[in-house]
Coordinates of C-alpha atoms in Angstrom, one line a residue:
X1 CA 20.6 93.3 73.5
X2 CA 22.7 96.8 74.2
X3 CA 25.3 97.8 70.6
X4 CA 28.2 96.1 73.1
X5 CA 27.0 92.9 73.5
X6 CA 25.4 92.5 69.8
X7 CA 27.3 90.2 68.0
X8 CA 26.8 92.2 64.3
X9 CA 28.3 95.4 64.1
X10 CA 27.8 98.1 61.0
X11 CA 30.3 98.0 58.0
X12 CA 33.1 101.4 58.9
X13 CA 36.4 99.6 60.8
X14 CA 38.1 99.6 57.7
X15 CA 41.3 97.6 60.4
X16 CA 38.8 94.6 60.4
X17 CA 40.8 91.8 58.1
X18 CA 38.4 90.6 55.2
X19 CA 36.4 86.8 54.9
X20 CA 35.4 86.0 51.4
X21 CA 33.1 83.4 52.2
X22 CA 30.9 82.0 55.3
X23 CA 30.7 78.2 55.3
X24 CA 27.2 77.5 57.2
X25 CA 27.1 75.8 59.3
X26 CA 30.1 75.6 60.8
X27 CA 32.2 77.4 63.5
X28 CA 34.9 80.3 63.5
X29 CA 37.1 81.5 66.1
X30 CA 37.9 85.5 65.4
X31 CA 41.3 86.7 67.7
X32 CA 40.2 90.4 66.7
X33 CA 37.4 92.4 64.8
X34 CA 36.7 90.3 61.0
X35 CA 34.6 91.3 58.8
X36 CA 32.2 88.7 56.8
X37 CA 30.3 89.8 53.8
X38 CA 29.4 93.1 54.5
X39 CA 29.4 92.6 58.1
X40 CA 31.5 93.5 61.2
X41 CA 32.1 90.1 63.5
X42 CA 34.0 91.0 67.2
X43 CA 36.2 88.6 68.7
X44 CA 34.8 86.1 69.9
X45 CA 34.6 81.6 69.1
X46 CA 30.8 81.9 66.6
X47 CA 28.5 79.6 65.7
X48 CA 27.9 80.4 61.4
X49 CA 23.9 79.0 61.5
X50 CA 21.4 78.8 58.8
X51 CA 17.2 78.2 60.0
X52 CA 15.2 76.4 57.7
X53 CA 11.0 77.5 57.7
X54 CA 9.8 75.6 55.0
X55 CA 11.5 72.6 52.7
X56 CA 11.2 74.5 49.6
X57 CA 12.3 77.8 50.6
X58 CA 15.7 79.4 51.3
X59 CA 17.2 78.9 54.9
X60 CA 17.7 81.9 56.7
X61 CA 20.8 82.7 58.1
X62 CA 22.2 83.3 61.9
X63 CA 24.7 84.1 64.1
X64 CA 25.9 83.5 68.3
X65 CA 28.1 84.7 70.1
X66 CA 29.3 81.7 71.9
X67 CA 32.3 83.0 74.4
X68 CA 35.7 84.8 73.7
X69 CA 38.5 82.5 71.2
X70 CA 38.6 79.3 72.0
X71 CA 41.2 77.4 70.5
X72 CA 41.7 73.6 69.9
X73 CA 45.4 73.4 69.8
X74 CA 46.0 69.8 69.6
X75 CA 44.9 66.1 70.7
X76 CA 46.1 65.1 73.6
X77 CA 47.0 61.4 74.9
X78 CA 47.6 60.9 78.7
X79 CA 50.7 59.3 79.6
X80 CA 49.1 57.2 82.6
X81 CA 45.9 56.1 81.5
X82 CA 46.0 56.4 77.4
X83 CA 42.7 58.6 78.2
X84 CA 42.2 61.0 74.8
X85 CA 41.9 64.6 75.3
X86 CA 41.9 68.3 74.1
X87 CA 44.4 71.0 74.0
X88 CA 42.2 74.6 74.4
X89 CA 43.5 77.8 74.8
X90 CA 41.7 81.2 75.6
X91 CA 43.2 84.9 77.2
X92 CA 42.1 85.9 80.4
X93 CA 42.6 89.5 81.3
X94 CA 45.3 89.3 79.3
X95 CA 47.1 86.3 80.1
X96 CA 47.0 83.2 78.2
X97 CA 45.5 79.9 80.2
X98 CA 45.8 76.2 78.3
X99 CA 43.3 73.6 79.5
X100 CA 43.4 69.5 79.3
X101 CA 40.2 68.8 78.3
X102 CA 39.7 64.9 78.3
X103 CA 37.0 64.2 75.6
X104 CA 34.9 61.7 78.2
X105 CA 34.0 65.0 80.0
X106 CA 31.8 66.0 76.8
X107 CA 29.3 62.8 77.5
X108 CA 26.1 63.6 78.1
X109 CA 25.8 67.6 78.2
X110 CA 29.1 68.6 78.4
X111 CA 28.4 70.7 81.9
X112 CA 31.5 69.5 83.7
X113 CA 34.3 71.4 80.6
X114 CA 31.8 74.3 81.2
X115 CA 33.0 74.3 84.9
X116 CA 36.6 73.5 84.4
X117 CA 36.4 76.1 81.1
X118 CA 34.6 79.6 83.5
X119 CA 36.8 78.4 86.5
X120 CA 39.4 80.1 85.6
X121 CA 38.1 83.0 83.1
X122 CA 36.4 81.6 79.5
X123 CA 33.8 84.1 78.5
X124 CA 30.5 82.2 78.5
X125 CA 27.3 83.8 76.6
X126 CA 25.1 81.4 78.9
X127 CA 21.9 82.0 76.4
X128 CA 24.7 79.9 74.1
X129 CA 26.8 77.7 76.7
X130 CA 25.4 74.8 75.2
X131 CA 27.3 75.3 71.6
X132 CA 30.8 75.4 73.9
X133 CA 30.8 71.5 73.8
X134 CA 29.2 70.5 70.7
X135 CA 32.5 73.6 68.5
X136 CA 35.1 71.3 70.6
X137 CA 33.9 68.3 70.2
X138 CA 33.3 69.3 65.9
X139 CA 37.7 69.3 65.7
X140 CA 38.4 66.0 64.8
X141 CA 42.0 64.7 62.4
X142 CA 44.1 67.2 64.3
X143 CA 47.8 67.0 63.0
X144 CA 49.5 68.3 66.4
X145 CA 49.5 65.8 69.8
X146 CA 50.0 66.0 73.0
X147 CA 51.2 64.0 75.6
X148 CA 49.8 64.9 78.9
X149 CA 50.8 63.5 82.8
X150 CA 48.7 63.9 85.8
X151 CA 52.0 63.8 87.5
X152 CA 54.0 66.7 88.0
X153 CA 57.9 66.0 87.7
X154 CA 59.8 64.2 85.0
X155 CA 57.8 63.1 82.0
X156 CA 60.3 59.4 80.6
X157 CA 58.6 59.4 77.4
X158 CA 59.3 63.0 76.7
X159 CA 62.5 63.9 79.6
X160 CA 60.9 66.6 80.2
X161 CA 60.0 68.5 83.8
X162 CA 56.6 69.0 84.1
X163 CA 55.0 71.2 87.1
X164 CA 50.6 72.6 86.7
X165 CA 52.2 76.1 85.5
X166 CA 55.3 75.1 82.8
X167 CA 57.3 72.4 81.3
X168 CA 60.5 72.6 81.7
X169 CA 62.6 71.0 78.7
X170 CA 60.1 70.2 75.9
X171 CA 57.2 71.0 74.5
X172 CA 55.1 68.3 73.8
X173 CA 54.0 67.0 77.2
X174 CA 51.2 68.9 79.0
X175 CA 50.0 68.9 83.1
X176 CA 46.6 67.4 83.0
X177 CA 44.4 68.3 85.9
X178 CA 40.9 69.4 87.7
X179 CA 41.8 73.1 87.9
X180 CA 40.4 72.1 91.9
X181 CA 43.9 71.0 93.6
X182 CA 45.2 73.4 95.7
X183 CA 47.4 75.8 93.5
X184 CA 51.2 74.0 95.1
X185 CA 54.1 75.7 93.0
X186 CA 53.8 79.3 92.8
X187 CA 56.1 82.0 93.0
X188 CA 56.5 85.0 94.9
X189 CA 59.7 87.7 94.9
X190 CA 62.9 86.7 93.4
X191 CA 65.3 84.0 93.4
X192 CA 68.1 87.0 94.6
X193 CA 65.4 87.6 97.3
X194 CA 65.9 84.3 98.1
X195 CA 69.6 83.9 98.1
X196 CA 69.9 86.5 100.0
X197 CA 67.5 86.9 102.7
X198 CA 67.3 83.1 103.5
X199 CA 70.2 80.4 101.7
X200 CA 73.0 83.0 103.5
X201 CA 71.9 82.6 107.2
X202 CA 72.5 78.4 106.0
X203 CA 75.8 78.1 106.8
X204 CA 76.5 77.2 110.2
X205 CA 73.3 75.2 110.5
X206 CA 73.6 71.7 109.2
X207 CA 70.1 70.7 109.9
X208 CA 69.0 74.2 107.6
X209 CA 71.1 73.0 105.0
X210 CA 69.6 69.3 105.2
X211 CA 65.8 71.6 104.4
X212 CA 66.9 73.8 101.7
X213 CA 69.2 69.8 99.7
X214 CA 66.9 67.7 101.1
X215 CA 64.2 69.8 98.6
X216 CA 66.4 70.0 95.8
X217 CA 66.9 66.6 96.4
X218 CA 63.9 64.8 94.5
X219 CA 64.0 65.5 90.9
X220 CA 67.6 63.8 91.6
X221 CA 66.0 60.4 92.7
X222 CA 65.2 58.9 88.9
X223 CA 68.2 60.1 87.7
X224 CA 70.8 58.4 90.4
X225 CA 68.0 55.4 90.8
X226 CA 68.4 56.2 95.0
X227 CA 64.7 55.1 96.6
X228 CA 62.7 58.0 98.5
X229 CA 62.9 57.9 102.0
X230 CA 62.8 60.9 104.4
X231 CA 64.5 62.7 107.2
X232 CA 62.0 63.3 110.5
X233 CA 63.7 66.2 112.5
X234 CA 63.2 65.6 116.2
X235 CA 63.4 68.4 118.7
X236 CA 61.1 69.5 121.5
X237 CA 58.0 72.6 120.6
X238 CA 59.9 75.6 119.5
X239 CA 63.2 74.9 119.2
X240 CA 63.0 75.7 115.4
X241 CA 61.9 72.5 113.3
X242 CA 58.8 74.8 111.5
X243 CA 61.7 77.2 110.2
X244 CA 63.7 74.3 108.9
X245 CA 61.0 72.8 107.0
X246 CA 59.1 76.2 105.4
X247 CA 63.0 77.3 104.0
X248 CA 62.6 73.8 102.4
X249 CA 59.2 74.6 101.4
X250 CA 59.9 77.8 99.6
X251 CA 61.7 75.7 97.0
X252 CA 58.9 75.4 95.1
X253 CA 56.1 77.6 97.1
X254 CA 54.2 79.0 99.3
X255 CA 55.6 77.1 102.1
X256 CA 51.8 77.7 104.6
X257 CA 50.8 76.1 101.5
X258 CA 53.1 73.4 99.8
X259 CA 53.5 72.1 103.5
X260 CA 51.6 69.5 104.8
X261 CA 50.5 68.1 108.0
X262 CA 50.8 64.4 108.9
X263 CA 47.1 64.4 109.9
X264 CA 45.7 62.8 107.0
X265 CA 44.8 59.0 105.5
X266 CA 47.3 57.1 104.1
X267 CA 45.5 57.4 101.3
X268 CA 45.3 61.6 102.0
X269 CA 49.5 60.6 102.3
X270 CA 49.3 59.2 98.6
X271 CA 47.8 62.1 96.8
X272 CA 50.0 64.0 98.5
X273 CA 52.7 62.3 98.0
X274 CA 51.9 61.8 93.9
X275 CA 50.8 65.9 93.9
X276 CA 54.1 66.7 95.0
X277 CA 56.1 64.1 92.5
X278 CA 59.8 64.4 91.7
X279 CA 59.8 66.9 94.4
X280 CA 59.4 67.2 98.3
X281 CA 57.1 66.3 101.0
X282 CA 56.8 68.3 104.1
X283 CA 54.6 66.9 106.5
X284 CA 54.7 69.1 109.6
X285 CA 54.0 67.7 113.4
X286 CA 53.9 63.8 113.7
X287 CA 52.1 63.7 116.6
X288 CA 48.7 65.0 114.2
X289 CA 49.6 61.5 112.7
X290 CA 47.4 58.0 113.5
X291 CA 50.1 56.3 115.6
X292 CA 48.4 52.2 114.9
X293 CA 49.2 53.6 110.8
X294 CA 51.8 55.8 110.5
X295 CA 54.6 53.0 110.0
X296 CA 52.2 52.1 107.2
X297 CA 52.4 55.5 106.0
X298 CA 56.5 55.7 106.2
X299 CA 56.9 52.9 104.2
X300 CA 54.3 54.0 101.4
X301 CA 56.3 57.6 101.4
X302 CA 59.4 55.9 100.7
X303 CA 57.5 53.1 98.2
X304 CA 56.1 55.2 96.0
X305 CA 53.2 53.7 95.3
X306 CA 49.7 53.4 96.0
X307 CA 47.2 51.2 97.1
X308 CA 45.2 49.1 94.2
X309 CA 41.4 49.7 94.3
X310 CA 38.4 48.7 91.9
X311 CA 35.4 50.3 90.7
X312 CA 31.7 49.2 91.1
X313 CA 32.4 47.0 87.7
X314 CA 35.3 45.5 89.1
X315 CA 38.0 46.9 87.2
X316 CA 41.7 48.3 88.8
X317 CA 41.3 52.0 89.5
X318 CA 44.9 53.2 88.5
X319 CA 47.4 53.3 91.1
X320 CA 49.0 56.4 92.2
X321 CA 52.3 56.5 92.0
X322 CA 55.4 59.2 93.2
X323 CA 59.0 59.2 94.2
X324 CA 59.9 61.8 97.0
X325 CA 61.5 62.5 99.6
X326 CA 59.5 63.3 102.7
X327 CA 60.7 65.9 105.3
X328 CA 59.0 65.3 108.1
X329 CA 59.3 66.8 112.1
X330 CA 58.2 66.2 115.5
X331 CA 58.5 66.3 119.2
X332 CA 58.8 62.4 119.1
X333 CA 60.3 60.1 116.7
X334 CA 58.7 58.2 114.8
X335 CA 59.3 54.4 116.7
X336 CA 58.2 56.6 119.9
X337 CA 54.7 58.1 118.8
X338 CA 54.1 54.2 116.9
X339 CA 54.5 52.8 120.9
X340 CA 51.8 54.9 121.7
X341 CA 49.2 52.7 120.1
X342 CA 51.2 49.6 121.3
X343 CA 53.0 48.7 118.6
X344 CA 57.0 48.1 118.3
X345 CA 58.4 49.8 116.1
X346 CA 59.8 47.8 112.8
X347 CA 63.2 48.1 111.8
X348 CA 62.1 49.1 108.0
X349 CA 60.2 52.1 109.1
X350 CA 62.9 53.6 111.3
X351 CA 65.2 53.3 108.4
X352 CA 62.5 54.8 105.7
X353 CA 63.0 57.6 108.2
X354 CA 65.2 58.2 110.1
X355 CA 65.8 61.0 112.8
X356 CA 67.9 64.0 112.8
X357 CA 68.7 66.0 116.3
X358 CA 66.8 69.4 115.2
X359 CA 66.7 70.1 119.2
X360 CA 69.3 69.7 121.0
X361 CA 72.4 71.8 119.1
X362 CA 73.9 74.9 120.1
X363 CA 70.2 77.0 119.3
X364 CA 68.5 74.2 119.8
X365 CA 68.0 72.9 115.9
X366 CA 70.2 76.2 114.5
X367 CA 73.8 76.0 114.9
X368 CA 74.9 79.4 113.9
X369 CA 72.4 82.3 115.0
X370 CA 75.2 85.0 112.6
X371 CA 75.2 86.7 115.3
X372 CA 71.4 87.6 116.4
X373 CA 69.1 86.1 119.2
X374 CA 67.1 82.6 118.3
X375 CA 64.2 84.3 118.8
X376 CA 65.1 87.0 116.2
X377 CA 66.8 84.4 113.5
X378 CA 64.0 82.9 113.5
X379 CA 61.8 85.5 112.8
X380 CA 63.9 87.1 110.2
X381 CA 64.1 84.3 108.4
X382 CA 60.6 83.1 108.2
X383 CA 59.2 86.4 106.9
X384 CA 62.1 85.7 104.8
X385 CA 60.2 82.4 103.2
X386 CA 56.7 84.0 103.2
X387 CA 58.7 86.8 100.6
X388 CA 61.0 84.9 98.3
X389 CA 59.7 81.0 96.9
X390 CA 59.0 79.0 94.4
X391 CA 62.2 80.3 92.7
X392 CA 65.0 77.9 93.2
X393 CA 63.8 74.3 93.0
X394 CA 62.1 75.4 89.5
X395 CA 66.4 76.9 88.2
X396 CA 67.5 74.2 89.4
X397 CA 65.6 71.2 87.0
X398 CA 66.5 74.3 84.2
X399 CA 69.9 72.9 85.4
X400 CA 69.8 69.7 85.2
X401 CA 67.6 69.0 81.7
X402 CA 70.7 71.2 80.3
X403 CA 73.4 68.7 81.3
X404 CA 74.9 66.8 78.3
X405 CA 76.4 64.7 79.7
X406 CA 73.7 63.3 82.8
X407 CA 77.0 60.5 83.4
X408 CA 78.3 63.1 85.2
X409 CA 75.5 63.7 87.5
X410 CA 76.0 59.7 88.4
X411 CA 79.8 60.1 88.5
X412 CA 79.4 63.5 91.5
X413 CA 77.3 61.3 93.2
X414 CA 80.0 58.4 93.4
X415 CA 82.5 61.1 95.0
X416 CA 79.7 62.3 97.5
X417 CA 78.8 58.5 98.7
X418 CA 82.4 57.6 99.4
X419 CA 81.7 60.4 102.3
X420 CA 79.2 58.2 103.3
X421 CA 80.9 55.1 105.6
X422 CA 78.9 52.2 106.3
X423 CA 79.0 49.2 106.8
X424 CA 75.3 47.5 106.9
X425 CA 73.7 47.2 103.9
X426 CA 70.9 48.8 106.2
X427 CA 73.1 51.6 107.2
X428 CA 74.3 52.0 103.4
X429 CA 71.3 52.9 102.1
X430 CA 70.5 55.6 104.6
X431 CA 73.9 57.3 103.4
X432 CA 72.5 57.2 100.2
X433 CA 69.4 59.2 100.7
X434 CA 72.2 61.3 103.0
X435 CA 74.2 61.3 100.4
X436 CA 71.5 62.6 97.3
X437 CA 70.5 64.8 99.8
X438 CA 74.3 66.6 99.7
X439 CA 75.0 65.9 96.1
X440 CA 71.3 68.1 95.9
X441 CA 73.5 71.1 97.4
X442 CA 76.7 70.5 95.4
X443 CA 75.3 71.0 92.2
X444 CA 73.0 73.8 93.2
X445 CA 76.4 75.4 94.9
X446 CA 78.4 75.0 91.3
X447 CA 75.1 76.1 89.0
X448 CA 75.2 79.5 91.4
X449 CA 72.1 78.5 93.1
X450 CA 72.7 78.4 96.5
X451 CA 75.7 81.0 97.9
X452 CA 77.5 78.3 99.9
X453 CA 80.9 77.1 99.3
X454 CA 82.0 74.1 97.8
X455 CA 81.7 71.1 100.3
X456 CA 78.6 73.1 102.5
X457 CA 76.1 70.5 101.6
X458 CA 78.4 67.4 101.4
X459 CA 79.7 67.7 104.5
X460 CA 76.8 69.2 106.5
X461 CA 75.0 66.6 105.3
X462 CA 77.6 64.1 106.6
X463 CA 78.0 65.1 109.7
X464 CA 74.1 64.7 110.7
X465 CA 74.7 61.2 108.8
X466 CA 77.1 60.4 111.3
X467 CA 75.4 62.1 114.9
X468 CA 72.7 59.5 113.1
X469 CA 75.3 56.3 112.4
X470 CA 76.6 57.1 116.0
X471 CA 72.9 56.4 117.5
X472 CA 71.6 53.5 115.8
X473 CA 75.2 51.9 115.5
X474 CA 75.8 50.4 112.1
X475 CA 74.4 47.4 112.4
X476 CA 71.3 44.8 111.4
X477 CA 68.3 46.7 112.5
X478 CA 66.1 43.7 112.7
X479 CA 68.9 42.0 115.1
X480 CA 69.1 45.4 117.0
X481 CA 65.7 45.9 117.3
X482 CA 64.6 42.0 118.4
X483 CA 68.1 42.7 121.6
X484 CA 67.0 45.5 122.2
X485 CA 63.2 43.9 122.9
X486 CA 64.3 40.9 124.4
X487 CA 66.4 43.1 127.4
X488 CA 63.3 45.6 127.6
X489 CA 61.0 41.9 128.3
X490 CA 63.4 41.3 130.6
X491 CA 64.2 44.6 133.1
X492 CA 59.8 44.9 132.9
X493 CA 59.4 41.5 133.4
X494 CA 62.5 39.7 135.5
X495 CA 61.1 38.9 138.8
X496 CA 57.1 39.3 138.1
X497 CA 56.9 36.1 135.3
X498 CA 60.1 34.2 136.1
X499 CA 60.6 32.3 139.1
X500 CA 64.3 30.5 139.8
X501 CA 64.8 27.0 138.3
X502 CA 66.6 25.2 141.3
X503 CA 63.1 25.8 144.0
X504 CA 61.4 22.7 144.4
X505 CA 58.1 24.4 143.8
X506 CA 56.5 26.8 141.3
X507 CA 56.5 30.1 142.7
X508 CA 52.6 30.7 143.2
X509 CA 52.7 34.4 142.5
X510 CA 53.5 34.2 139.0
X511 CA 51.5 34.7 136.6
X512 CA 52.2 34.7 132.7
X513 CA 54.4 32.7 133.3
X514 CA 57.4 33.6 130.5
X515 CA 59.8 31.2 131.7
X516 CA 62.1 30.8 134.1
X517 CA 66.1 31.9 135.0
X518 CA 68.6 30.3 136.7
X519 CA 72.3 31.5 138.8
X520 CA 75.3 30.9 138.2
X521 CA 78.0 32.0 139.6
X522 CA 76.0 35.3 141.3
X523 CA 74.2 36.0 137.6
X524 CA 71.1 34.9 135.9
X525 CA 70.8 33.2 132.9
X526 CA 66.7 33.5 131.8
X527 CA 65.0 30.7 130.4
X528 CA 62.3 31.7 127.5
X529 CA 59.4 30.0 126.7
X530 CA 58.7 29.6 123.1
X531 CA 56.2 31.8 123.8
X532 CA 57.3 34.4 125.4
X533 CA 60.0 34.3 123.1
X534 CA 57.7 35.7 120.1
X535 CA 55.7 38.1 122.7
X536 CA 59.3 40.0 123.6
X537 CA 60.0 40.6 120.4
X538 CA 57.0 41.1 119.1
X539 CA 56.1 41.5 115.2
X540 CA 58.6 38.7 114.4
X541 CA 58.8 35.6 114.0
X542 CA 59.9 33.0 116.0
X543 CA 63.2 31.7 113.4
X544 CA 64.1 35.1 112.8
X545 CA 64.6 36.0 116.6
X546 CA 66.6 32.3 117.0
X547 CA 68.8 33.3 113.9
X548 CA 69.4 36.9 115.5
X549 CA 69.9 35.3 119.1
X550 CA 72.9 32.3 117.3
X551 CA 74.5 35.3 115.4
X552 CA 75.3 37.5 118.9
X553 CA 76.3 34.9 120.8
X554 CA 72.5 34.9 123.3
X555 CA 71.8 31.9 123.5
X556 CA 74.0 30.8 126.4
X557 CA 73.2 26.6 126.7
X558 CA 71.8 24.5 123.9
X559 CA 71.7 20.6 124.2
X560 CA 73.6 18.6 121.7
X561 CA 71.7 19.0 118.2
X562 CA 69.2 21.4 119.2
X563 CA 68.7 25.2 120.4
X564 CA 67.3 25.1 123.7
X565 CA 68.4 23.3 126.9
X566 CA 66.3 20.4 128.7
X567 CA 65.3 21.3 132.3
X568 CA 63.5 19.8 135.5
X569 CA 60.7 21.8 136.5
X570 CA 60.1 22.7 140.2
X571 CA 57.5 19.8 141.3
X572 CA 57.7 18.2 138.2
X573 CA 58.3 16.8 135.0
X574 CA 60.5 18.9 132.3
X575 CA 60.9 20.9 129.4
X576 CA 62.9 23.0 127.1
X577 CA 63.8 26.6 127.3
X578 CA 65.8 29.1 124.8
X579 CA 68.6 30.4 127.4
X580 CA 69.2 33.8 127.2
X581 CA 72.4 35.8 128.3
X582 CA 71.4 39.0 129.1
X583 CA 75.1 40.7 129.4
X584 CA 75.2 40.2 125.5
X585 CA 72.0 41.9 125.2
X586 CA 73.6 44.6 127.0
X587 CA 76.8 44.6 124.5
X588 CA 75.0 44.7 122.0
X589 CA 72.5 47.6 123.7
X590 CA 76.2 49.9 124.1
X591 CA 77.4 49.5 121.2
X592 CA 74.6 50.4 119.0

């Protein structure tokens, strides 16, 4: 063992603090050289022991350098599951490292805690590594008590906003993780650089404004009481969607790391959403998603609750929870992608991931390229997003926690929400989403974080909301979907599965008959049997379909007290049909 590795050094360092008496056996942590009993101990965590050879003889003292200075700062209690742990602190290359250690990792030989500490840079004497878990376990009855959480975002008990690398607005809470996950919330460059090289070019570009404000809106969801959901940027390849998402990702971290992809399972979506709780979930290219599961994944993102599972002992594992807005992109809409698998898109899923035109604007996804060509504009902002990131999101939260009157935030929301006119409850929920995105932008403008004129964010979000409303209508989305599905069924199968009810004999060429048609004044009315009505509106029950048909006056003929009308069949016999007026279907489609 060389002198620099020796646990003891000769006296001769007068600057070393003096310790008069040393308890044995015991652990001690020295942040610098310390003189004890005429010996100088270098900085580190030491085990001062005593070795007994024979029962009647005095023991021989010995001293072991275990690791670099490692402090057990506090006892921790996880707010998510109640598990107990310890807050550990040490330095690695002059940088303070804090690690929340669950007590359960000390079971057995304590290898898990050694892995976690060594992964983060703690210098440990390999020969004496078994003393590290024992040293930590020796701390009982710690006076300081902290809360921990495994999710970023708002910590309800303390009111702090927790990020893996920092806690905003509180000192008695810490983020707890395994240390193996990707570093999502990172910083590079400066806030000023981000404002001048990215945010400066957003005015005049509603899609870019929406994207950045969507990333800022996550912390407001809990404050205002708006549910999660998302917006889906639709446009051809290389239209600028990815740039919009990169700029949104730069609000919180490195765009290349913070952004996620649709190419994962539903369980993967849950993990990604929970790891970005109260911020934004960015999902690139919906074509990578499983068409059979994409609607289910959209519901999960908006609902904020993971799937429950059980352990081998038949105990429920803790579910994942999150509150996020999602910023998705793709060449197809969610409904178009779901249709690839043969599934009809549910209106609820479409409302939870609403389409935004990011492909047929003046310059594809952009409206104003600020005197540049589209290609130069794209390259300039893409390069800037990789140089300046991770500043504006935390700065926005810092201002939020300083708000002395939280009701003022909700008051601002109601003012902006009034700009988004919507009649139906479903369109109203979408309006809530666009309004809270606009609110985030307006607050950031007020805080001096976005260098835009007042109302820039609100007006851009309103503009895109009105575009969406014009494309889908303000009525009930499920009703609209049912009417469109029946109209499409008639267009697809009008002559192949329906024949004239007035014919003397049934048409032998009809296979899988859906019903008949009746001609009056050169107009066809389609007579659906019960099975074909449900088939046409796949995913909805018969009573739900009939209620829509009655609401919009689509049922042209009925018998007294019934929803159907009885007809004589070609070849003999009779049965009842739902008589559909296709003009009423077309009217609803044209006004949707």
